[in-house]
Short mmCIF file of C-alpha atoms in Angstrom, two decimals:
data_model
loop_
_atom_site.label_atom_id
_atom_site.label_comp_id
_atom_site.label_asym_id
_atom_site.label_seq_id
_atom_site.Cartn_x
_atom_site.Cartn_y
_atom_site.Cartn_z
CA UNK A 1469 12.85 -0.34 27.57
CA UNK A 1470 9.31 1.24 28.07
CA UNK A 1471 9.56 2.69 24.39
CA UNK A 1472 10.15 -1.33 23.22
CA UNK A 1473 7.41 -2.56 25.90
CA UNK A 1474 4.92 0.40 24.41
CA UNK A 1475 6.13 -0.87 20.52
CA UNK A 1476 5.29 -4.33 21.63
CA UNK A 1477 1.96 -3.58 23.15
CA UNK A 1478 0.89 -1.56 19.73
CA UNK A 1479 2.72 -3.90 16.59
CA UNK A 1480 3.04 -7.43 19.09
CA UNK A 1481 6.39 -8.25 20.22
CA UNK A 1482 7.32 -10.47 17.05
CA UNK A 1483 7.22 -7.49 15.50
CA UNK A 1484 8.39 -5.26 17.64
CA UNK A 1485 11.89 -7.73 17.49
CA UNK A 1486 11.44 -7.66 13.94
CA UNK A 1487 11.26 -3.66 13.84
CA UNK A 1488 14.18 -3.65 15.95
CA UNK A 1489 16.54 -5.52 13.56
CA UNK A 1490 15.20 -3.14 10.66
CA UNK A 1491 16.22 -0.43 12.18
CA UNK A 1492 19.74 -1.75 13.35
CA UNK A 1493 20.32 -2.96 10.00
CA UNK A 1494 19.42 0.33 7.91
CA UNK A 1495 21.30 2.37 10.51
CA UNK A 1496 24.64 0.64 10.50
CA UNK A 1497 24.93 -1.66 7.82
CA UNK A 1498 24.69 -0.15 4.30
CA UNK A 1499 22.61 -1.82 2.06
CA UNK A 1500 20.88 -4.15 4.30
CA UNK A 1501 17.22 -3.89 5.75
CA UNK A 1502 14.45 -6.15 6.96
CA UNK A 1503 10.87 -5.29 5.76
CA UNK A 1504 7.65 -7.62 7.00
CA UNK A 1505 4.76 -6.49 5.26
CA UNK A 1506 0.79 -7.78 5.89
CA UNK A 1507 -1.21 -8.76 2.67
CA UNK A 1508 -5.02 -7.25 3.43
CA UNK A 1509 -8.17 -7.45 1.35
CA UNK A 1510 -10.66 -4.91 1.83
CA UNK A 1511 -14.36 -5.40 -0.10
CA UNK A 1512 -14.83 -2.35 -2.59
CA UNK A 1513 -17.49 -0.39 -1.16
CA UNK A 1514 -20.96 -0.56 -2.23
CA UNK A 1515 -22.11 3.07 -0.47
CA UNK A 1516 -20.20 6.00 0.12
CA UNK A 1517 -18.38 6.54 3.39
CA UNK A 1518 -19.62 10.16 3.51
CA UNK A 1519 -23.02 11.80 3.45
CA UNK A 1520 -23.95 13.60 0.05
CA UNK A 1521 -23.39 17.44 1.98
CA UNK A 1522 -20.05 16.46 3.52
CA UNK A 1523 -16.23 16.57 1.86
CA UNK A 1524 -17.87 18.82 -1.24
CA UNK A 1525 -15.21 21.24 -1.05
CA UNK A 1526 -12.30 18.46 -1.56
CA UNK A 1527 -12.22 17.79 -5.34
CA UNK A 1528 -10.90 14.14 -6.62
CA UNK A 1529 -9.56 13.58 -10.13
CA UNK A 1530 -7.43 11.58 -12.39
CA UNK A 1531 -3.93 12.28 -12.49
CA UNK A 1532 -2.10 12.13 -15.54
CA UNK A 1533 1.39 11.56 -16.00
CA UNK A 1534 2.02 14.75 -18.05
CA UNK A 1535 -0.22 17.22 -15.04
CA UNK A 1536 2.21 19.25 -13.68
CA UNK A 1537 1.05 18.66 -9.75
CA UNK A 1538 3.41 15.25 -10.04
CA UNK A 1539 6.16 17.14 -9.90
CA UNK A 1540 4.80 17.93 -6.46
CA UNK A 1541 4.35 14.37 -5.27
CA UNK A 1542 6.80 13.65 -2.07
CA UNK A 1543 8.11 10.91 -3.82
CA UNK A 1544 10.94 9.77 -6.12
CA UNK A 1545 10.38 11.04 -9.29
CA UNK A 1546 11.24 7.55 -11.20
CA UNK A 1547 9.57 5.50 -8.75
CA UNK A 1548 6.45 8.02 -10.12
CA UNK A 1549 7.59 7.04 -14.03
CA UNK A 1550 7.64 3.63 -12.90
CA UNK A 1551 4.21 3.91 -11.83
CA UNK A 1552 2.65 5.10 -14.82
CA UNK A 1553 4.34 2.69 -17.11
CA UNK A 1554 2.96 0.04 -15.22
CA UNK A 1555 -0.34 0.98 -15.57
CA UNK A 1556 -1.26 2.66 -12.43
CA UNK A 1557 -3.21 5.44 -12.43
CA UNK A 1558 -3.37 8.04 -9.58
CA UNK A 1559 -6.46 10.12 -7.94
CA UNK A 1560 -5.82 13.21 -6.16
CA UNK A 1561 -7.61 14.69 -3.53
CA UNK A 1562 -7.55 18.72 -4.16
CA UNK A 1563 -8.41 22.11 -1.75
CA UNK A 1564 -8.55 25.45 -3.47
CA UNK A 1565 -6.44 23.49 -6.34
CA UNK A 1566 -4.07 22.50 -3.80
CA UNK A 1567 -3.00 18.80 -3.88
CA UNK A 1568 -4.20 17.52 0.01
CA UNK A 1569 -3.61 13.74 -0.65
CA UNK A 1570 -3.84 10.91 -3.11
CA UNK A 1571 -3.78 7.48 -3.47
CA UNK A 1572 -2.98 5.21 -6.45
CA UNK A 1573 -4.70 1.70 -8.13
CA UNK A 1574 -3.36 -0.68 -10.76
CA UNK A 1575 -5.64 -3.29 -12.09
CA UNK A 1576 -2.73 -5.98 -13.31
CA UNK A 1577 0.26 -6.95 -11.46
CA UNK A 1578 2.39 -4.60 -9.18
CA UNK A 1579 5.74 -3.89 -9.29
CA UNK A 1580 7.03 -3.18 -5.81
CA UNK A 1581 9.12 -0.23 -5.16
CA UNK A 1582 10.38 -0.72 -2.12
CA UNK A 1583 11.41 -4.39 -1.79
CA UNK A 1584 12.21 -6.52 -5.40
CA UNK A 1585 8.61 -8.63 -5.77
CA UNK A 1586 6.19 -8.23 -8.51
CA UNK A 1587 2.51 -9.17 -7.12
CA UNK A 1588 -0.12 -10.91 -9.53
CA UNK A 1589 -3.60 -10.35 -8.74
CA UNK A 1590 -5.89 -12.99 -8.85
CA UNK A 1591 -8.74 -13.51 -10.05
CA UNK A 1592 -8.01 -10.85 -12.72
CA UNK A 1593 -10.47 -8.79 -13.70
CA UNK A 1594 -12.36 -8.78 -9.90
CA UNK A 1595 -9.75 -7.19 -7.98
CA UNK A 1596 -6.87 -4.33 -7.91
CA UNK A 1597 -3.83 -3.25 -6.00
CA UNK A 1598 -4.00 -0.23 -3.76
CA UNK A 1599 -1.08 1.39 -2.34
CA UNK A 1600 0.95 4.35 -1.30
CA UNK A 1601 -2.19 6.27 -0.02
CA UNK A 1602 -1.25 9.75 1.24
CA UNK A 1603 -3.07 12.56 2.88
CA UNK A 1604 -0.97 15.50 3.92
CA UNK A 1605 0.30 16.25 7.01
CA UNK A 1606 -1.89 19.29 8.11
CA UNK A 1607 -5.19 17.59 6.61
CA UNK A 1608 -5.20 14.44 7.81
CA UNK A 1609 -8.09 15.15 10.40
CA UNK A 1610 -9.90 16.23 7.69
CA UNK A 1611 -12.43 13.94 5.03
CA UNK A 1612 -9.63 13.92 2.25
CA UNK A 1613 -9.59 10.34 3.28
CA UNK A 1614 -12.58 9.35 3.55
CA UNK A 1615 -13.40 11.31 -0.03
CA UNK A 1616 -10.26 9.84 -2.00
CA UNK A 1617 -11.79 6.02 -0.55
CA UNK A 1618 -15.34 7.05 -1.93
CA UNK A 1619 -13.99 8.41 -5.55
CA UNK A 1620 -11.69 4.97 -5.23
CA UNK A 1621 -14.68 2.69 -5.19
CA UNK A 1622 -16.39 4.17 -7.42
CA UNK A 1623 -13.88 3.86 -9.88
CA UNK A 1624 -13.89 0.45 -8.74
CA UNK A 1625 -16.85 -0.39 -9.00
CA UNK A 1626 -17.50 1.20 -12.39
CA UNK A 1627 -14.88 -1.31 -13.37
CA UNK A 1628 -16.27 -4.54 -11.97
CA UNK A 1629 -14.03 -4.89 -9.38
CA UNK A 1630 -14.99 -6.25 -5.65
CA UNK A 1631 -11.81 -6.56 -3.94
CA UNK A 1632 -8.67 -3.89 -3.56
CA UNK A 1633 -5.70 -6.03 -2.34
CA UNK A 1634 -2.48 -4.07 -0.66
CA UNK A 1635 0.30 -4.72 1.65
CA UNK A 1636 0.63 -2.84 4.94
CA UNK A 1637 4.13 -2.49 6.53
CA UNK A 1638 3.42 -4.93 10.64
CA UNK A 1639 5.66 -1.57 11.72
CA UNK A 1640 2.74 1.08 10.65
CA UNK A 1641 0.33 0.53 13.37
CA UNK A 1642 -1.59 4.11 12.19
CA UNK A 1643 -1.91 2.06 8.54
CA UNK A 1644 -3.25 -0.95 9.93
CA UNK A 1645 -6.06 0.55 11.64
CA UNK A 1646 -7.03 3.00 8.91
CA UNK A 1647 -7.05 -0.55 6.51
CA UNK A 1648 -9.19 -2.17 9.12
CA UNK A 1649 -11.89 0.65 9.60
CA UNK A 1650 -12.38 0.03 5.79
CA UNK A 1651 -13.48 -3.44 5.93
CA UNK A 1652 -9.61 -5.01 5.17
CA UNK A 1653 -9.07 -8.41 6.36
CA UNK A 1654 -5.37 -10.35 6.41
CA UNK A 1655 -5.04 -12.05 3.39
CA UNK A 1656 -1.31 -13.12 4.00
CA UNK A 1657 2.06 -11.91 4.70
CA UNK A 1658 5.41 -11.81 3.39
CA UNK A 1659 8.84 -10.74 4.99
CA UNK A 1660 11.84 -9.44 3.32
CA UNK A 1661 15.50 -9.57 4.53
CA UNK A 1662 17.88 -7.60 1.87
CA UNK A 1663 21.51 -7.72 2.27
CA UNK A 1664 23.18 -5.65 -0.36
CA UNK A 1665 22.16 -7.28 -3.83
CA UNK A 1666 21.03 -10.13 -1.87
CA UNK A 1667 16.94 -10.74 -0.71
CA UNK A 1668 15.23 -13.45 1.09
CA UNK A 1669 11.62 -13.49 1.29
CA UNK A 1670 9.44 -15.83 3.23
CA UNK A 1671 5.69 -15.64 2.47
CA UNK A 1672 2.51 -17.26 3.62
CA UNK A 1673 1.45 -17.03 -0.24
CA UNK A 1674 2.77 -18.50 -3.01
CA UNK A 1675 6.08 -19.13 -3.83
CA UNK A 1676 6.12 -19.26 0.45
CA UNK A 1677 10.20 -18.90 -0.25
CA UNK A 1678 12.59 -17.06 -2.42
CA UNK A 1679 16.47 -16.11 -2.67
CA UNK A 1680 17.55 -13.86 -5.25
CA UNK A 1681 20.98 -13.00 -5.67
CA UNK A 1682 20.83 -10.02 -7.96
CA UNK A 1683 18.11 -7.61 -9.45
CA UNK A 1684 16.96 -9.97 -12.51
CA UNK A 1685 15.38 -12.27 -9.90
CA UNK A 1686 12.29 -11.32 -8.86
CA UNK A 1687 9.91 -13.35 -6.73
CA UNK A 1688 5.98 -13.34 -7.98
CA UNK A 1689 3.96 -13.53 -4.95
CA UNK A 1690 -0.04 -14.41 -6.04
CA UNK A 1691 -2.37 -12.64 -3.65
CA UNK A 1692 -6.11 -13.38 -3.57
CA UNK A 1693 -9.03 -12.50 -1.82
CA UNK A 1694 -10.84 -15.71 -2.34
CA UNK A 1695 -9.96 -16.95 1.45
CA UNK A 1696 -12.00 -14.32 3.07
CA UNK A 1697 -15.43 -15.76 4.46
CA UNK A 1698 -17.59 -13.01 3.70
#
């Protein structure tokens, strides 16, 4: 009970109910989970997060598909193909030629990997898709963060873009604050109950409701910035 009143205090208790069904129904039933994700917008930054002396020693590049450091990526290795043959392209945060972290971008639509939904940017061409950002374990009090977020924008920005759309899990509390420190404002939301071959999605976007009964039916969920009041 205090772990539930402590979940509900940190997520809200909607979603602390909700988290509780997830994890009954990916413990005990096979095939079945509940997902509720937030849909954030945060403005690409115009100035670096860091001062010019700090996070030197933490090199960011490109990642190709063919470097050898993917094979390192704790990650599925076909959800990585899938990645690349979308179009995303990865930037990785190196120590010492170490990979620390990384985080990816696709400028088009995005494929998700973890629930079936494809989501279509809007207005293309002035925003991207951020996700699966990830510093490791024993460096996450360090600036790889911060640095990958300044290399980010400026990719971004090279490119025109103003906004970097995501979705954050309601159940990572640690996600949704590190979102919110960089400017990222709620957008929308979607939630996702899969039984099996089965998935229901209600969203606060557009189509707002879908119900697929096998893997060819995919909902397309449009996600814009264009409601923030900045």
């Amino acid at each position: 009970m205090r772990k539930l009143i402590a979940l509900g205090a940190e997520i809200g208790w909607w979603n602390a109910l909700l988290y509780g069904i997830h994890l009954v129904l990916s413990r005990y039933f096979r095939g079945a989970d509940l997902f509720k994700y937030y849909l954030v917008a945060q403005p690409v930054g115009k100035k670096p997060n860091l001062p010019p002396h700090r996070g030197r020693s933490i090199q960011v590049r490109l990642v190709p598909e063919e470097d050898g450091v993917v094979k390192a990526f704790p990650r599925p290795q076909a959800a990585i193909r899938d990645r690349y043959q979308q179009g995303a392209v990865c930037l990785g945060a190196f120590n010492d030629d170490t990979l620390v972290g990384y985080l990816w971008l696709i400028l088009d639509s995005y494929d998700e990997d973890e629930v079936r939904c494809r989501f279509v940017l809007e207005p293309l061409g002035e925003v991207a898709w951020d996700f699966d950002v990830y510093v490791r374990p024993d460096y996450r009090s360090s600036l790889v963060f911060a640095r990958l977020w300044d290399e980010a924008n400026g990719y971004l920005r090279e490119r025109g873009i103003r906004w970097t759309l995501s979705r954050v899990s309601a159940f990572n509390r640690m996600s949704r604050e590190s979102h919110r420190r960089l400017g990222a404002v709620d957008v929308g939301s979607a939630l996702f109950l899969v039984m099996g071959g089965r998935q229901l999605m209600f969203s606060t976007c557009r189509p707002y409701l879908h119900i697929s009964s096998g893997s060819a039916s995919i909902p397309v969920v449009r996600v814009t910035p264009l409601t923030v009041s900045y």
